[in-house]
Amino acid sequence: MMACRGIAALLVCVVGVTAADLCLDCQEDTTTAEPVDLVLYYESMCPYCRTFITTQLYPTFTALPSGVLNVTIVPYGNARERQRNGTWEFACQHGSVECLGNLIATCALNYTSYTPSDYMPFINCMETSTVHGHELTALHKCAAANNMSEADLLTCVKNEDSGVLMHQMALTTENAKINFVPWIVVNGQHTTSIQNSAYRGLMSFVCKTYSGPKPTACKDVTDAPVIG
Ligand SMILES: *[C@@H]1O[C@H](CO)[C@@H](O)[C@H](O)[C@H]1NC(C)=O
Ligand SMILES: *[C@@H]1O[C@H](CO)[C@@H](O)[C@H](O)[C@H]1NC(C)=O
Ligand SMILES: *[C@@H]1O[C@H](CO)[C@@H](O)[C@H](O)[C@H]1NC(C)=O
Ligand SMILES: *[C@@H]1O[C@H](CO)[C@@H](O)[C@H](O)[C@H]1NC(C)=O
């Protein structure tokens, strides 16, 4: 708001539109503030992960202009890996169907060159629609809904090389020393306060954390619930 107050105020008097309308473009163009950096460690079938992705992360990510929230997701969670005869094998907390879900997500990340705006709609769709044991049905639906090639994603899933991609997720997750999922790291930090604030009211938390001019989407956000 601040950056355009002068000219906005003038125009408001003249044409009677709201300051927010006028500031929408200029504030997104002029800020040099760093985005809020969020890394989510999750596994495909964990209920709280699904809740966080579909009710907090995805809606917040889509509501904010680009450059405000930098999202990275790491679909591995509490899985375990071992290398056998040259190939990686994985065991997942919610069984082999969860490993498949993690792998589909990992292939979607690779398919979109790890570009959040390209993979998040697909990930949100998977977390919304997957019925336990019917991962490939969800893949079919979510690929079509997001103009991604189901065949390419399936090729990745069935390719032994996808184990190498998943192994990278394992290494990243091990480095983060997570204790549970979803595990939320913001600007390189994980604390109980950050975790709870982000989990319960991500929009409010990101709006407070972002140091640049507040985007319009932050205007109507009420304070996050008290954190414990
Ligand atoms: C977004 O996060 C990724 C992964 O942590 C990082 O490599 C990248 O530099 C970040 N982008 C911005 C604009 O901060
Ligand atoms: C290990 O890989 C080799 C070459 O691919 C194969 O011939 C052999 O049967 C494999 N061994 C086991 C135990 O899977
Ligand atoms: C869908 O993807 C194809 C291949 O990547 C691309 O050529 C096409 O423009 C995309 N269509 C839409 C509506 O995004
Ligand atoms: C990952 O993406 C790269 C670049 O698009 C592609 O060449 C590679 O085959 C993909 N890996 C797998 C396992 O699909």
mmCIF file of C-alpha atoms and ligand atoms in Angstrom:
data_model
loop_
_atom_site.group_PDB
_atom_site.id
_atom_site.type_symbol
_atom_site.label_atom_id
_atom_site.label_comp_id
_atom_site.label_asym_id
_atom_site.label_seq_id
_atom_site.Cartn_x
_atom_site.Cartn_y
_atom_site.Cartn_z
ATOM 1 C CA MET A 1 0.000 0.000 0.000
ATOM 2 C CA MET A 2 2.661 2.498 1.090
ATOM 3 C CA ALA A 3 4.559 2.668 -2.165
ATOM 4 C CA CYS A 4 1.624 4.016 -4.109
ATOM 5 C CA ARG A 5 -0.214 6.037 -1.522
ATOM 6 C CA GLY A 6 0.321 9.438 -3.151
ATOM 7 C CA ILE A 7 -0.896 8.734 -6.625
ATOM 8 C CA ALA A 8 -3.520 6.290 -5.422
ATOM 9 C CA ALA A 9 -5.031 8.832 -3.060
ATOM 10 C CA LEU A 10 -5.273 11.330 -5.882
ATOM 11 C CA LEU A 11 -6.959 8.893 -8.239
ATOM 12 C CA VAL A 12 -9.333 7.697 -5.543
ATOM 13 C CA CYS A 13 -10.606 11.250 -5.189
ATOM 14 C CA VAL A 14 -11.025 11.627 -8.908
ATOM 15 C CA VAL A 15 -12.587 8.362 -10.023
ATOM 16 C CA GLY A 16 -13.782 6.865 -6.756
ATOM 17 C CA VAL A 17 -12.206 3.415 -7.063
ATOM 18 C CA THR A 18 -10.606 1.829 -4.063
ATOM 19 C CA ALA A 19 -6.945 2.231 -3.239
ATOM 20 C CA ALA A 20 -6.595 -1.542 -3.196
ATOM 21 C CA ASP A 21 -7.590 -1.811 -6.839
ATOM 22 C CA LEU A 22 -5.015 0.727 -7.867
ATOM 23 C CA CYS A 23 -2.209 -0.710 -5.807
ATOM 24 C CA LEU A 24 -2.574 -4.248 -6.991
ATOM 25 C CA ASP A 25 -0.117 -3.982 -9.846
ATOM 26 C CA CYS A 26 2.393 -1.496 -8.533
ATOM 27 C CA GLN A 27 3.052 -3.336 -5.277
ATOM 28 C CA GLU A 28 3.686 -6.583 -7.078
ATOM 29 C CA ASP A 29 6.088 -4.919 -9.507
ATOM 30 C CA THR A 30 8.120 -2.759 -7.194
ATOM 31 C CA THR A 31 8.931 -5.045 -4.256
ATOM 32 C CA THR A 32 12.391 -6.484 -3.897
ATOM 33 C CA ALA A 33 11.563 -8.340 -0.666
ATOM 34 C CA GLU A 34 12.608 -11.977 -0.417
ATOM 35 C CA PRO A 35 9.736 -14.463 -0.655
ATOM 36 C CA VAL A 36 8.757 -16.393 2.444
ATOM 37 C CA ASP A 37 10.472 -19.711 1.926
ATOM 38 C CA LEU A 38 8.405 -22.758 2.910
ATOM 39 C CA VAL A 39 9.526 -26.370 2.671
ATOM 40 C CA LEU A 40 6.934 -29.077 3.357
ATOM 41 C CA TYR A 41 8.097 -32.570 4.250
ATOM 42 C CA TYR A 42 5.151 -34.919 3.870
ATOM 43 C CA GLU A 43 4.030 -38.372 2.788
ATOM 44 C CA SER A 44 1.190 -38.963 0.378
ATOM 45 C CA MET A 45 -1.338 -40.733 2.625
ATOM 46 C CA CYS A 46 -0.885 -39.004 5.972
ATOM 47 C CA PRO A 47 -4.246 -37.416 6.855
ATOM 48 C CA TYR A 48 -2.808 -34.248 8.402
ATOM 49 C CA CYS A 49 -0.576 -33.784 5.356
ATOM 50 C CA ARG A 50 -3.608 -33.998 3.125
ATOM 51 C CA THR A 51 -5.472 -31.506 5.282
ATOM 52 C CA PHE A 52 -2.564 -29.074 5.291
ATOM 53 C CA ILE A 53 -1.967 -29.255 1.543
ATOM 54 C CA THR A 54 -5.613 -28.986 0.507
ATOM 55 C CA THR A 55 -6.895 -26.460 3.066
ATOM 56 C CA GLN A 56 -3.803 -24.325 3.758
ATOM 57 C CA LEU A 57 -0.867 -24.673 1.402
ATOM 58 C CA TYR A 58 -2.623 -24.829 -1.942
ATOM 59 C CA PRO A 59 -5.253 -22.143 -1.255
ATOM 60 C CA THR A 60 -2.594 -19.825 0.185
ATOM 61 C CA PHE A 61 -0.152 -20.443 -2.638
ATOM 62 C CA THR A 62 -2.779 -19.728 -5.285
ATOM 63 C CA ALA A 63 -4.171 -16.641 -3.530
ATOM 64 C CA LEU A 64 -0.802 -14.883 -3.228
ATOM 65 C CA PRO A 65 1.016 -13.195 -6.106
ATOM 66 C CA SER A 66 4.184 -14.930 -7.236
ATOM 67 C CA GLY A 67 7.267 -13.846 -5.336
ATOM 68 C CA VAL A 68 5.584 -13.846 -1.934
ATOM 69 C CA LEU A 69 5.609 -17.534 -1.027
ATOM 70 C CA ASN A 70 8.300 -19.870 -2.325
ATOM 71 C CA VAL A 71 7.076 -23.432 -1.887
ATOM 72 C CA THR A 72 9.107 -26.623 -1.963
ATOM 73 C CA ILE A 73 7.532 -29.991 -1.246
ATOM 74 C CA VAL A 74 9.398 -33.177 -0.376
ATOM 75 C CA PRO A 75 7.206 -36.292 -0.672
ATOM 76 C CA TYR A 76 8.992 -38.854 1.486
ATOM 77 C CA GLY A 77 8.202 -38.309 5.151
ATOM 78 C CA ASN A 78 8.741 -41.303 7.422
ATOM 79 C CA ALA A 79 9.654 -43.689 4.610
ATOM 80 C CA ARG A 80 12.761 -45.841 4.784
ATOM 81 C CA GLU A 81 15.084 -46.844 1.989
ATOM 82 C CA ARG A 82 17.695 -49.433 1.239
ATOM 83 C CA GLN A 83 19.773 -50.191 -1.781
ATOM 84 C CA ARG A 84 19.594 -53.728 -3.070
ATOM 85 C CA ASN A 85 21.546 -55.016 -5.995
ATOM 86 C CA GLY A 86 21.911 -51.487 -7.318
ATOM 87 C CA THR A 87 18.282 -50.375 -7.037
ATOM 88 C CA TRP A 88 16.607 -48.346 -4.324
ATOM 89 C CA GLU A 89 13.758 -49.937 -2.380
ATOM 90 C CA PHE A 90 11.394 -48.001 -0.169
ATOM 91 C CA ALA A 91 9.103 -48.840 2.705
ATOM 92 C CA CYS A 92 6.419 -46.354 3.705
ATOM 93 C CA GLN A 93 4.492 -45.640 6.889
ATOM 94 C CA HIS A 94 1.098 -46.236 5.266
ATOM 95 C CA GLY A 95 2.242 -49.158 3.160
ATOM 96 C CA SER A 96 3.279 -49.670 -0.424
ATOM 97 C CA VAL A 97 0.366 -47.619 -1.794
ATOM 98 C CA GLU A 98 1.832 -44.636 0.004
ATOM 99 C CA CYS A 99 5.192 -45.302 -1.640
ATOM 100 C CA LEU A 100 3.362 -45.231 -4.957
ATOM 101 C CA GLY A 101 1.725 -41.933 -4.025
ATOM 102 C CA ASN A 102 5.110 -40.479 -3.034
ATOM 103 C CA LEU A 103 6.582 -41.681 -6.301
ATOM 104 C CA ILE A 104 3.777 -40.179 -8.389
ATOM 105 C CA ALA A 105 4.355 -36.863 -6.613
ATOM 106 C CA THR A 106 8.112 -37.106 -7.140
ATOM 107 C CA CYS A 107 7.596 -37.846 -10.830
ATOM 108 C CA ALA A 108 5.241 -34.852 -11.072
ATOM 109 C CA LEU A 109 7.938 -32.650 -9.533
ATOM 110 C CA ASN A 110 10.499 -33.884 -12.026
ATOM 111 C CA TYR A 111 8.017 -33.611 -14.897
ATOM 112 C CA THR A 112 7.440 -29.929 -14.092
ATOM 113 C CA SER A 113 11.143 -29.242 -13.536
ATOM 114 C CA TYR A 114 10.357 -28.690 -9.848
ATOM 115 C CA THR A 115 8.287 -25.560 -10.652
ATOM 116 C CA PRO A 116 5.720 -25.076 -7.846
ATOM 117 C CA SER A 117 3.153 -23.198 -9.950
ATOM 118 C CA ASP A 118 3.183 -26.143 -12.366
ATOM 119 C CA TYR A 119 3.080 -29.023 -9.888
ATOM 120 C CA MET A 120 0.966 -27.643 -7.036
ATOM 121 C CA PRO A 121 -2.422 -27.977 -8.798
ATOM 122 C CA PHE A 122 -1.622 -31.616 -9.551
ATOM 123 C CA ILE A 123 -0.402 -32.323 -6.021
ATOM 124 C CA ASN A 124 -3.497 -30.667 -4.565
ATOM 125 C CA CYS A 125 -5.667 -32.782 -6.848
ATOM 126 C CA MET A 126 -3.870 -35.979 -5.781
ATOM 127 C CA GLU A 127 -4.167 -35.164 -2.091
ATOM 128 C CA THR A 128 -7.844 -34.303 -2.557
ATOM 129 C CA SER A 129 -8.861 -37.284 -4.672
ATOM 130 C CA THR A 130 -6.698 -40.251 -3.828
ATOM 131 C CA VAL A 131 -8.587 -43.125 -2.290
ATOM 132 C CA HIS A 132 -6.253 -45.513 -0.468
ATOM 133 C CA GLY A 133 -5.191 -48.181 -2.944
ATOM 134 C CA HIS A 134 -6.446 -46.268 -5.980
ATOM 135 C CA GLU A 135 -3.471 -44.033 -6.638
ATOM 136 C CA LEU A 136 -3.472 -44.696 -10.376
ATOM 137 C CA THR A 137 -7.122 -43.698 -10.686
ATOM 138 C CA ALA A 138 -6.272 -40.372 -9.058
ATOM 139 C CA LEU A 139 -3.236 -40.009 -11.315
ATOM 140 C CA HIS A 140 -5.460 -40.516 -14.371
ATOM 141 C CA LYS A 141 -7.909 -37.876 -13.189
ATOM 142 C CA CYS A 142 -5.352 -35.327 -11.954
ATOM 143 C CA ALA A 143 -3.077 -35.551 -14.996
ATOM 144 C CA ALA A 144 -6.036 -34.894 -17.296
ATOM 145 C CA ALA A 145 -7.264 -32.027 -15.119
ATOM 146 C CA ASN A 146 -3.854 -30.358 -15.235
ATOM 147 C CA ASN A 147 -2.800 -31.008 -18.807
ATOM 148 C CA MET A 148 -0.003 -33.314 -17.766
ATOM 149 C CA SER A 149 0.781 -36.458 -19.691
ATOM 150 C CA GLU A 150 -0.456 -39.502 -17.779
ATOM 151 C CA ALA A 151 1.719 -41.679 -20.021
ATOM 152 C CA ASP A 152 4.871 -39.676 -19.226
ATOM 153 C CA LEU A 153 4.125 -39.780 -15.511
ATOM 154 C CA LEU A 154 3.515 -43.527 -15.648
ATOM 155 C CA THR A 155 6.744 -44.035 -17.579
ATOM 156 C CA CYS A 156 8.568 -42.234 -14.782
ATOM 157 C CA VAL A 157 6.788 -44.220 -12.066
ATOM 158 C CA LYS A 158 7.734 -47.525 -13.722
ATOM 159 C CA ASN A 159 11.265 -46.424 -14.593
ATOM 160 C CA GLU A 160 13.987 -47.638 -12.239
ATOM 161 C CA ASP A 161 15.509 -44.159 -12.481
ATOM 162 C CA SER A 162 12.585 -42.819 -10.466
ATOM 163 C CA GLY A 163 14.178 -44.593 -7.501
ATOM 164 C CA VAL A 164 17.098 -42.202 -7.856
ATOM 165 C CA LEU A 165 14.697 -39.242 -7.777
ATOM 166 C CA MET A 166 13.050 -40.689 -4.665
ATOM 167 C CA HIS A 167 16.461 -41.274 -3.112
ATOM 168 C CA GLN A 168 17.100 -37.525 -3.455
ATOM 169 C CA MET A 169 13.876 -36.921 -1.515
ATOM 170 C CA ALA A 170 15.156 -39.336 1.126
ATOM 171 C CA LEU A 171 18.465 -37.493 1.464
ATOM 172 C CA THR A 172 16.746 -34.089 1.685
ATOM 173 C CA THR A 173 14.379 -35.435 4.323
ATOM 174 C CA GLU A 174 17.186 -37.027 6.352
ATOM 175 C CA ASN A 175 19.108 -33.731 6.303
ATOM 176 C CA ALA A 176 16.052 -31.916 7.655
ATOM 177 C CA LYS A 177 15.913 -34.291 10.662
ATOM 178 C CA ILE A 178 12.124 -34.379 10.740
ATOM 179 C CA ASN A 179 10.317 -35.887 13.725
ATOM 180 C CA PHE A 180 6.840 -36.164 12.215
ATOM 181 C CA VAL A 181 4.778 -35.186 9.177
ATOM 182 C CA PRO A 182 3.659 -32.764 7.963
ATOM 183 C CA TRP A 183 6.945 -31.043 8.908
ATOM 184 C CA ILE A 184 6.984 -27.385 7.981
ATOM 185 C CA VAL A 185 10.177 -25.338 7.648
ATOM 186 C CA VAL A 186 9.892 -21.596 7.063
ATOM 187 C CA ASN A 187 12.912 -19.511 6.122
ATOM 188 C CA GLY A 188 15.148 -22.392 7.140
ATOM 189 C CA GLN A 189 13.602 -22.789 10.587
ATOM 190 C CA HIS A 190 11.348 -25.340 12.212
ATOM 191 C CA THR A 191 9.967 -24.501 15.653
ATOM 192 C CA THR A 192 6.756 -25.519 17.405
ATOM 193 C CA SER A 193 5.460 -21.982 16.970
ATOM 194 C CA ILE A 194 6.232 -21.880 13.232
ATOM 195 C CA GLN A 195 4.747 -25.337 12.735
ATOM 196 C CA ASN A 196 1.519 -24.553 14.572
ATOM 197 C CA SER A 197 1.040 -21.081 13.093
ATOM 198 C CA ALA A 198 1.632 -22.318 9.552
ATOM 199 C CA TYR A 199 -0.489 -25.422 10.017
ATOM 200 C CA ARG A 200 -3.475 -23.589 11.482
ATOM 201 C CA GLY A 201 -3.445 -20.359 9.489
ATOM 202 C CA LEU A 202 -0.881 -20.284 6.715
ATOM 203 C CA MET A 203 -2.214 -17.216 4.945
ATOM 204 C CA SER A 204 -2.079 -15.134 8.086
ATOM 205 C CA PHE A 205 1.363 -16.496 8.982
ATOM 206 C CA VAL A 206 2.822 -15.803 5.534
ATOM 207 C CA CYS A 207 1.307 -12.327 5.465
ATOM 208 C CA LYS A 208 2.908 -11.527 8.814
ATOM 209 C CA THR A 209 6.247 -13.067 7.869
ATOM 210 C CA TYR A 210 6.543 -11.439 4.448
ATOM 211 C CA SER A 211 8.658 -8.280 4.731
ATOM 212 C CA GLY A 212 7.532 -6.656 1.481
ATOM 213 C CA PRO A 213 4.427 -4.528 0.907
ATOM 214 C CA LYS A 214 1.397 -6.599 1.900
ATOM 215 C CA PRO A 215 -0.333 -8.100 -1.126
ATOM 216 C CA THR A 216 -4.043 -7.457 -1.532
ATOM 217 C CA ALA A 217 -4.767 -11.047 -0.529
ATOM 218 C CA CYS A 218 -3.368 -10.259 2.943
ATOM 219 C CA LYS A 219 -5.842 -7.461 3.552
ATOM 220 C CA ASP A 220 -8.809 -9.529 4.628
ATOM 221 C CA VAL A 221 -6.879 -12.074 6.625
ATOM 222 C CA THR A 222 -7.823 -12.283 10.252
ATOM 223 C CA ASP A 223 -5.219 -13.109 12.846
ATOM 224 C CA ALA A 224 -4.161 -16.724 13.156
ATOM 225 C CA PRO A 225 -5.557 -18.611 16.126
ATOM 226 C CA VAL A 226 -3.482 -18.390 19.287
ATOM 227 C CA ILE A 227 -0.572 -20.767 19.009
ATOM 228 C CA GLY A 228 0.378 -23.291 21.617
HETATM 229 C C1 LIG B 1 12.898 -21.174 -3.499
HETATM 230 O O1 LIG B 1 13.273 -22.338 -2.794
HETATM 231 C C2 LIG B 1 14.219 -23.121 -3.471
HETATM 232 C C3 LIG B 1 14.425 -24.392 -2.671
HETATM 233 O O2 LIG B 1 14.709 -24.110 -1.329
HETATM 234 C C4 LIG B 1 15.503 -22.323 -3.636
HETATM 235 O O3 LIG B 1 16.456 -23.087 -4.334
HETATM 236 C C5 LIG B 1 15.210 -21.049 -4.412
HETATM 237 O O4 LIG B 1 16.356 -20.252 -4.494
HETATM 238 C C6 LIG B 1 14.102 -20.266 -3.740
HETATM 239 N N1 LIG B 1 13.709 -19.156 -4.598
HETATM 240 C C7 LIG B 1 13.641 -17.902 -4.154
HETATM 241 C C8 LIG B 1 13.208 -16.885 -5.157
HETATM 242 O O5 LIG B 1 13.909 -17.591 -2.997
HETATM 243 C C1 LIG B 2 21.035 -58.509 -9.343
HETATM 244 O O1 LIG B 2 21.138 -57.913 -10.632
HETATM 245 C C2 LIG B 2 21.655 -58.770 -11.630
HETATM 246 C C3 LIG B 2 21.854 -57.964 -12.909
HETATM 247 O O2 LIG B 2 20.730 -57.147 -13.160
HETATM 248 C C4 LIG B 2 20.688 -59.955 -11.830
HETATM 249 O O3 LIG B 2 21.183 -60.863 -12.792
HETATM 250 C C5 LIG B 2 20.521 -60.685 -10.489
HETATM 251 O O4 LIG B 2 19.554 -61.721 -10.599
HETATM 252 C C6 LIG B 2 20.090 -59.700 -9.401
HETATM 253 N N1 LIG B 2 20.074 -60.368 -8.108
HETATM 254 C C7 LIG B 2 19.056 -60.290 -7.249
HETATM 255 C C8 LIG B 2 19.203 -60.991 -5.945
HETATM 256 O O5 LIG B 2 18.036 -59.667 -7.513
HETATM 257 C C1 LIG B 3 -1.127 -28.803 -22.726
HETATM 258 O O1 LIG B 3 0.184 -29.358 -22.833
HETATM 259 C C2 LIG B 3 0.644 -29.421 -24.174
HETATM 260 C C3 LIG B 3 1.954 -30.208 -24.178
HETATM 261 O O2 LIG B 3 2.779 -29.809 -23.108
HETATM 262 C C4 LIG B 3 0.791 -27.995 -24.719
HETATM 263 O O3 LIG B 3 1.249 -28.020 -26.032
HETATM 264 C C5 LIG B 3 -0.577 -27.300 -24.625
HETATM 265 O O4 LIG B 3 -0.429 -25.950 -25.020
HETATM 266 C C6 LIG B 3 -1.143 -27.365 -23.240
HETATM 267 N N1 LIG B 3 -2.521 -26.872 -23.218
HETATM 268 C C7 LIG B 3 -2.977 -26.066 -22.257
HETATM 269 C C8 LIG B 3 -4.418 -25.669 -22.374
HETATM 270 O O5 LIG B 3 -2.274 -25.639 -21.351
HETATM 271 C C1 LIG B 4 13.148 -36.370 -15.060
HETATM 272 O O1 LIG B 4 13.068 -35.249 -15.926
HETATM 273 C C2 LIG B 4 14.074 -35.239 -16.908
HETATM 274 C C3 LIG B 4 13.971 -33.925 -17.654
HETATM 275 O O2 LIG B 4 12.673 -33.708 -18.104
HETATM 276 C C4 LIG B 4 13.897 -36.446 -17.814
HETATM 277 O O3 LIG B 4 14.897 -36.464 -18.818
HETATM 278 C C5 LIG B 4 13.990 -37.718 -16.983
HETATM 279 O O4 LIG B 4 13.720 -38.850 -17.772
HETATM 280 C C6 LIG B 4 12.994 -37.673 -15.826
HETATM 281 N N1 LIG B 4 13.240 -38.811 -14.929
HETATM 282 C C7 LIG B 4 12.384 -39.828 -14.825
HETATM 283 C C8 LIG B 4 12.763 -40.937 -13.919
HETATM 284 O O5 LIG B 4 11.326 -39.826 -15.418
#
